[in-house]
Coordinates of C-alpha atoms and ligand atoms in Angstrom, one line a residue:
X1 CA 23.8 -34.9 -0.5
X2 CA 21.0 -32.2 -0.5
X3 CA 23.7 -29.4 -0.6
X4 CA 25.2 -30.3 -3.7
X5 CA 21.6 -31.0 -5.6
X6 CA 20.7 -27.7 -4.4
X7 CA 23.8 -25.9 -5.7
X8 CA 24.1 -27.9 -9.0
X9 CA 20.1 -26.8 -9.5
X10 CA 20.7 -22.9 -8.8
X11 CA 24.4 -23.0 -11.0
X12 CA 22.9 -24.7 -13.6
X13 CA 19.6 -22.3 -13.5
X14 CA 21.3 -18.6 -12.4
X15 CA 19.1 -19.1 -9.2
X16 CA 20.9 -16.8 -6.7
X17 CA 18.8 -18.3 -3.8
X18 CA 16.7 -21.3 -3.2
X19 CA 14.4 -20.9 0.0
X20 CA 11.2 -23.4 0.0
X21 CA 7.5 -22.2 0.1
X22 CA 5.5 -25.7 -1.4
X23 CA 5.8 -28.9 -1.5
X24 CA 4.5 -30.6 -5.1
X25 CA 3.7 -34.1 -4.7
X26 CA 2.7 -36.7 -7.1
X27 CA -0.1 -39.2 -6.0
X28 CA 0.3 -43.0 -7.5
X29 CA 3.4 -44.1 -6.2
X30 CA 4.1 -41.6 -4.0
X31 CA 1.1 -41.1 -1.2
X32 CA -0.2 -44.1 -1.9
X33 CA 1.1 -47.6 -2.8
X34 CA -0.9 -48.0 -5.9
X35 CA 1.1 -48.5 -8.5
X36 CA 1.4 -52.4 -8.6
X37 CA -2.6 -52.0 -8.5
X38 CA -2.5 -49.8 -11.7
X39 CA 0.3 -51.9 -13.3
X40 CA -1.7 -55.3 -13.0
X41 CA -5.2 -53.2 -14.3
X42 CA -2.9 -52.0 -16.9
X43 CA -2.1 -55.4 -18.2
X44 CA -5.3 -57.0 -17.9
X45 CA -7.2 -54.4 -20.2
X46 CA -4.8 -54.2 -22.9
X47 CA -4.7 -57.9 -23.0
X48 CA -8.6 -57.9 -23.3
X49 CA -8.0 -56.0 -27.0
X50 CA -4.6 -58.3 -27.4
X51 CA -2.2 -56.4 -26.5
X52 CA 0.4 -57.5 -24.7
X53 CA 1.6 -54.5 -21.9
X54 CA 3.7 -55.9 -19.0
X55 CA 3.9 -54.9 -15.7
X56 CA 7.0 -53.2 -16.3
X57 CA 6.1 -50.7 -19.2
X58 CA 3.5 -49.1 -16.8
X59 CA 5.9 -48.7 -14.2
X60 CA 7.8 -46.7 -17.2
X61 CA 5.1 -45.1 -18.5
X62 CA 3.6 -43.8 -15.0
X63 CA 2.4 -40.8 -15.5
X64 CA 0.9 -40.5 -18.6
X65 CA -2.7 -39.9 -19.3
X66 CA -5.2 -43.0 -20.1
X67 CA -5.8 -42.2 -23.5
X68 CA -1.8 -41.3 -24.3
X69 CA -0.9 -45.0 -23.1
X70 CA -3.8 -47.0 -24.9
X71 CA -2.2 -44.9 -28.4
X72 CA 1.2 -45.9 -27.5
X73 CA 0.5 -49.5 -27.0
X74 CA -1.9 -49.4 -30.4
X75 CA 0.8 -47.5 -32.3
X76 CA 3.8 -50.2 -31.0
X77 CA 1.1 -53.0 -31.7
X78 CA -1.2 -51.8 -35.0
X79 CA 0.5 -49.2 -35.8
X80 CA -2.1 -46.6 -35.3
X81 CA -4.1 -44.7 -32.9
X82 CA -7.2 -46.6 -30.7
X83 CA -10.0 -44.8 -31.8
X84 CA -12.0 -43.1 -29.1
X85 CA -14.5 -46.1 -28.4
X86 CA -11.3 -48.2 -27.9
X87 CA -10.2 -45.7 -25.8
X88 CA -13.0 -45.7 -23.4
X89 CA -13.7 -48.8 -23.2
X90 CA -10.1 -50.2 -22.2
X91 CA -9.7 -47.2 -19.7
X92 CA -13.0 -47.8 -18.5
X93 CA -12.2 -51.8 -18.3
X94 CA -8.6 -50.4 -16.7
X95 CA -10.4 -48.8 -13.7
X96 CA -13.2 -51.0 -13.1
X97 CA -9.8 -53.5 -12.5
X98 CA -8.2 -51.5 -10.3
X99 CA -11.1 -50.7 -8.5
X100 CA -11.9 -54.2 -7.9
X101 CA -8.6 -54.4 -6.2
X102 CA -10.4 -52.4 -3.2
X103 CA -8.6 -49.1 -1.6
X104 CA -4.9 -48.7 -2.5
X105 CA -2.4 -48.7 1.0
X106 CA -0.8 -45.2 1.8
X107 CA 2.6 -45.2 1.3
X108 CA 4.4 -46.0 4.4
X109 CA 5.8 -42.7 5.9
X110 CA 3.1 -40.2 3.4
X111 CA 1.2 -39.3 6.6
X112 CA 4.2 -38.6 8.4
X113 CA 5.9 -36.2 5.8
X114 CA 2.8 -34.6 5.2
X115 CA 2.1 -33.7 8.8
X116 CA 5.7 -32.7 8.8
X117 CA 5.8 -30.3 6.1
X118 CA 2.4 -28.8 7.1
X119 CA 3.9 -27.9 10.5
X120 CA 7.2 -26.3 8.9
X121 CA 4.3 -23.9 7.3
X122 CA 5.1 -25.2 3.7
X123 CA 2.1 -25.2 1.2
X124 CA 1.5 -28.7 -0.1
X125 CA 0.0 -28.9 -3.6
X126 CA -1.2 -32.4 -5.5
X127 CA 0.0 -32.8 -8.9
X128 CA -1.2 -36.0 -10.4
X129 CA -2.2 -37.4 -13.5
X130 CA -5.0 -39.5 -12.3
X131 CA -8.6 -39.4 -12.5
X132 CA -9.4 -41.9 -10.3
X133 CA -11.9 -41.2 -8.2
X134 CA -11.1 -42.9 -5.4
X135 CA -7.8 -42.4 -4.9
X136 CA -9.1 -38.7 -5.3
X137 CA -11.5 -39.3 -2.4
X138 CA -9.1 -41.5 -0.5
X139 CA -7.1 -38.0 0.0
X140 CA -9.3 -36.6 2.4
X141 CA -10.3 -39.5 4.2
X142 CA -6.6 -40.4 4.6
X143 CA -5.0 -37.2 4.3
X144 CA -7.6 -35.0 6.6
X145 CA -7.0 -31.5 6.6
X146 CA -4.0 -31.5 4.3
X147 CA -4.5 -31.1 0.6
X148 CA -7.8 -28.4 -1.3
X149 CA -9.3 -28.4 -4.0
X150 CA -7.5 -25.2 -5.0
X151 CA -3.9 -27.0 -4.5
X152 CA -4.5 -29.9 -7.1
X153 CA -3.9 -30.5 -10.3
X154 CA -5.5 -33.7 -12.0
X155 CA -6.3 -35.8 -14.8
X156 CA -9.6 -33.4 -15.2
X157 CA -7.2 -29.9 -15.4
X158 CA -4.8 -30.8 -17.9
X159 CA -5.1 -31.2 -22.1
X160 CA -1.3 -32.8 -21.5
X161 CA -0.5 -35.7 -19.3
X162 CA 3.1 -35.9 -18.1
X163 CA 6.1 -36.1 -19.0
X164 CA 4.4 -33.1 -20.7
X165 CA 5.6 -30.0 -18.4
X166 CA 1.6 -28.8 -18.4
X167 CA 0.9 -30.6 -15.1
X168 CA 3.7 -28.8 -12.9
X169 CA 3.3 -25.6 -15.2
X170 CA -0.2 -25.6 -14.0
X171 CA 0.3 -26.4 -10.2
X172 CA 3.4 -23.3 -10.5
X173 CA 0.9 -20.6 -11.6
X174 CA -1.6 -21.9 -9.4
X175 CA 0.9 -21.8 -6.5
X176 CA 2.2 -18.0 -7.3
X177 CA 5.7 -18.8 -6.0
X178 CA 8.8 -18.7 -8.1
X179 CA 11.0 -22.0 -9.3
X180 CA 13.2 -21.0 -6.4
X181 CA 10.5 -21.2 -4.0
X182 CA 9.0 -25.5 -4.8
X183 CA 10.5 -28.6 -4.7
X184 CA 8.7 -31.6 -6.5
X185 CA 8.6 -35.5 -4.8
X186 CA 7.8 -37.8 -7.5
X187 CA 8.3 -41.6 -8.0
X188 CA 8.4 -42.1 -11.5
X189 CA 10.6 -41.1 -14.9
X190 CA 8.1 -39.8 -17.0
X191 CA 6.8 -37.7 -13.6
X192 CA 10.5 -36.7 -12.8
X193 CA 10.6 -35.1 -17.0
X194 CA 7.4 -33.4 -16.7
X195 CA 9.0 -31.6 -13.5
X196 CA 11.9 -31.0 -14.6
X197 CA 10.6 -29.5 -18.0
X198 CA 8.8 -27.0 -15.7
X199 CA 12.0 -26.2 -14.6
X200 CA 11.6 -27.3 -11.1
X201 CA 13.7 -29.0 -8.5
X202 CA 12.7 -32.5 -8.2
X203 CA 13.0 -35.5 -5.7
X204 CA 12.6 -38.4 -6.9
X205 CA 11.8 -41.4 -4.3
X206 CA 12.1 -45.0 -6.0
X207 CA 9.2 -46.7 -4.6
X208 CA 8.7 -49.4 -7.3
X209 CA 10.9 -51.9 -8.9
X210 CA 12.9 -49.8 -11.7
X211 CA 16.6 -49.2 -11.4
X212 CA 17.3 -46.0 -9.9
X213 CA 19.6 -45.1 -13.0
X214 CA 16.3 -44.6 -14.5
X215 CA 15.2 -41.8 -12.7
X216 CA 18.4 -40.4 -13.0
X217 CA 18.3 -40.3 -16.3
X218 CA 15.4 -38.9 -16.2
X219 CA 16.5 -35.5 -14.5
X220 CA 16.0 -36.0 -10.9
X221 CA 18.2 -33.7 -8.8
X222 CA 18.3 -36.3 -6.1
X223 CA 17.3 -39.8 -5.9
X224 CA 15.8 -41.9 -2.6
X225 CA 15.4 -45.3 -2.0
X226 CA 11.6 -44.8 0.0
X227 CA 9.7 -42.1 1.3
X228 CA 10.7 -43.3 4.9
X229 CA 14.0 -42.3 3.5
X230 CA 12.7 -38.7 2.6
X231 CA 10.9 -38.5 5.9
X232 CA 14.2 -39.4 7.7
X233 CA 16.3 -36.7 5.9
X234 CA 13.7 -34.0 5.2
X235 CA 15.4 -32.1 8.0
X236 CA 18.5 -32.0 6.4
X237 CA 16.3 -30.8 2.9
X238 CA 14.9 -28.0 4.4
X239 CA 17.5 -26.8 6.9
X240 CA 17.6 -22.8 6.6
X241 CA 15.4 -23.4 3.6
X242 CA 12.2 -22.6 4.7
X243 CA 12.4 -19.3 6.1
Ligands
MG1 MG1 3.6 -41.5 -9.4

């Protein structure tokens, strides 16, 4: 399954050669299971200004910065922009919520991949849209020894959120390798479009409860059901690929 992903993505690009150096990942979703977290904080603090923003449309709209999603609820809702007080406070109430909900749970199988690709030498870089701080201290204490400062790209680096391409632009130039050279594991569509506007190779793993077609549709080269599946086939991912 990897083999044709990988051909399609160098065909399609002119790529003559595709041989890994990094590893992007995404956070929410991905490393940790916080989305539902996020999804329920999401809901609660829109409803506090009378929105109504189900569960489901932040599942969709993962990714995106704070401030993008409170104007896209305000525009579908009163037709215009929150105004910067509005902003902070419902993204203010938005964490406080999730962080009531305590730490998030690491994605079953993150460690394990991590360790993995560490050992197989490939640089691992953190491409997130969060600003959460303690998901963003959760890394180390969690994650010891496997993600720096210099090899992450947040909430606090970017003037565009995904499904903008800034994000994976930013982690590429940071990185100094080539498209050829990076493969991106990301959970969610407007993550997936952000990555794949960077013109990278993306795999997406389906950790929450959207139909995979979305994902698809979204541009992902390849689409898993969990990252225990990714950690089960990475071998076959990287064979002869990280030379
Ligand atoms: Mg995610």
């Amino acid at each position: 399954m990897f083999e044709t992903a990988i051909s399609n993505f160098t065909t399609k690009n002119n790529f003559s050669d595709f041989k890994l150096k990094a590893i992007f990942f995404d956070m929410d979703g991905v490393l940790f299971d916080s989305m539902k977290y996020h999804a329920q904080s999401w809901t609660k603090a829109m409803s506090d200004v009378g929105i109504t923003f189900s569960e489901y449309e932040s599942y969709m709209n993962e990714g995106r910065t704070g401030h993008s999603t409170i104007d896209l609820a305000f525009n579908r809702d009163y037709g215009r922009d929150a105004t910067e007080e509005e902003k902070q406070e419902i993204y203010r109430n938005k964490s406080r919520y999730f962080e009531s909900h305590g730490k998030s749970p690491i994605m079953p199988y993150a460690n394990d991949l991590l360790q993995k690709v560490k050992n197989q030498g490939l640089q691992i870089f953190l491409v997130t849209g969060s600003g959460q701080a303690t998901l963003l201290d959760g890394l180390q204490v969690h994650f010891p020894n496997i993600f720096r400062k210099e090899r992450m790209v947040t909430a606090f680096d970017v003037t565009q959120g995904k499904p903008h391409p800034e994000p994976y632009l930013q982690a590429l130039k940071k990185s100094g390798f080539s498209r050829t050279e990076v493969a991106v594991v990301e959970n969610a569509p407007l993550g997936v479009e952000s990555a794949k506007a960077a013109g990278l190779f993306v795999i997406a793993v389906n950790t929450g409860p959207l139909d995979e077609k979305v994902l698809w549709e979204s541009g992902a080269d390849i689409v898993l059901d969990s990252m225990k599946e990714l950690f089960e086939k990475w071998e076959e991912f990287v064979l002869n690929r990280n030379k």
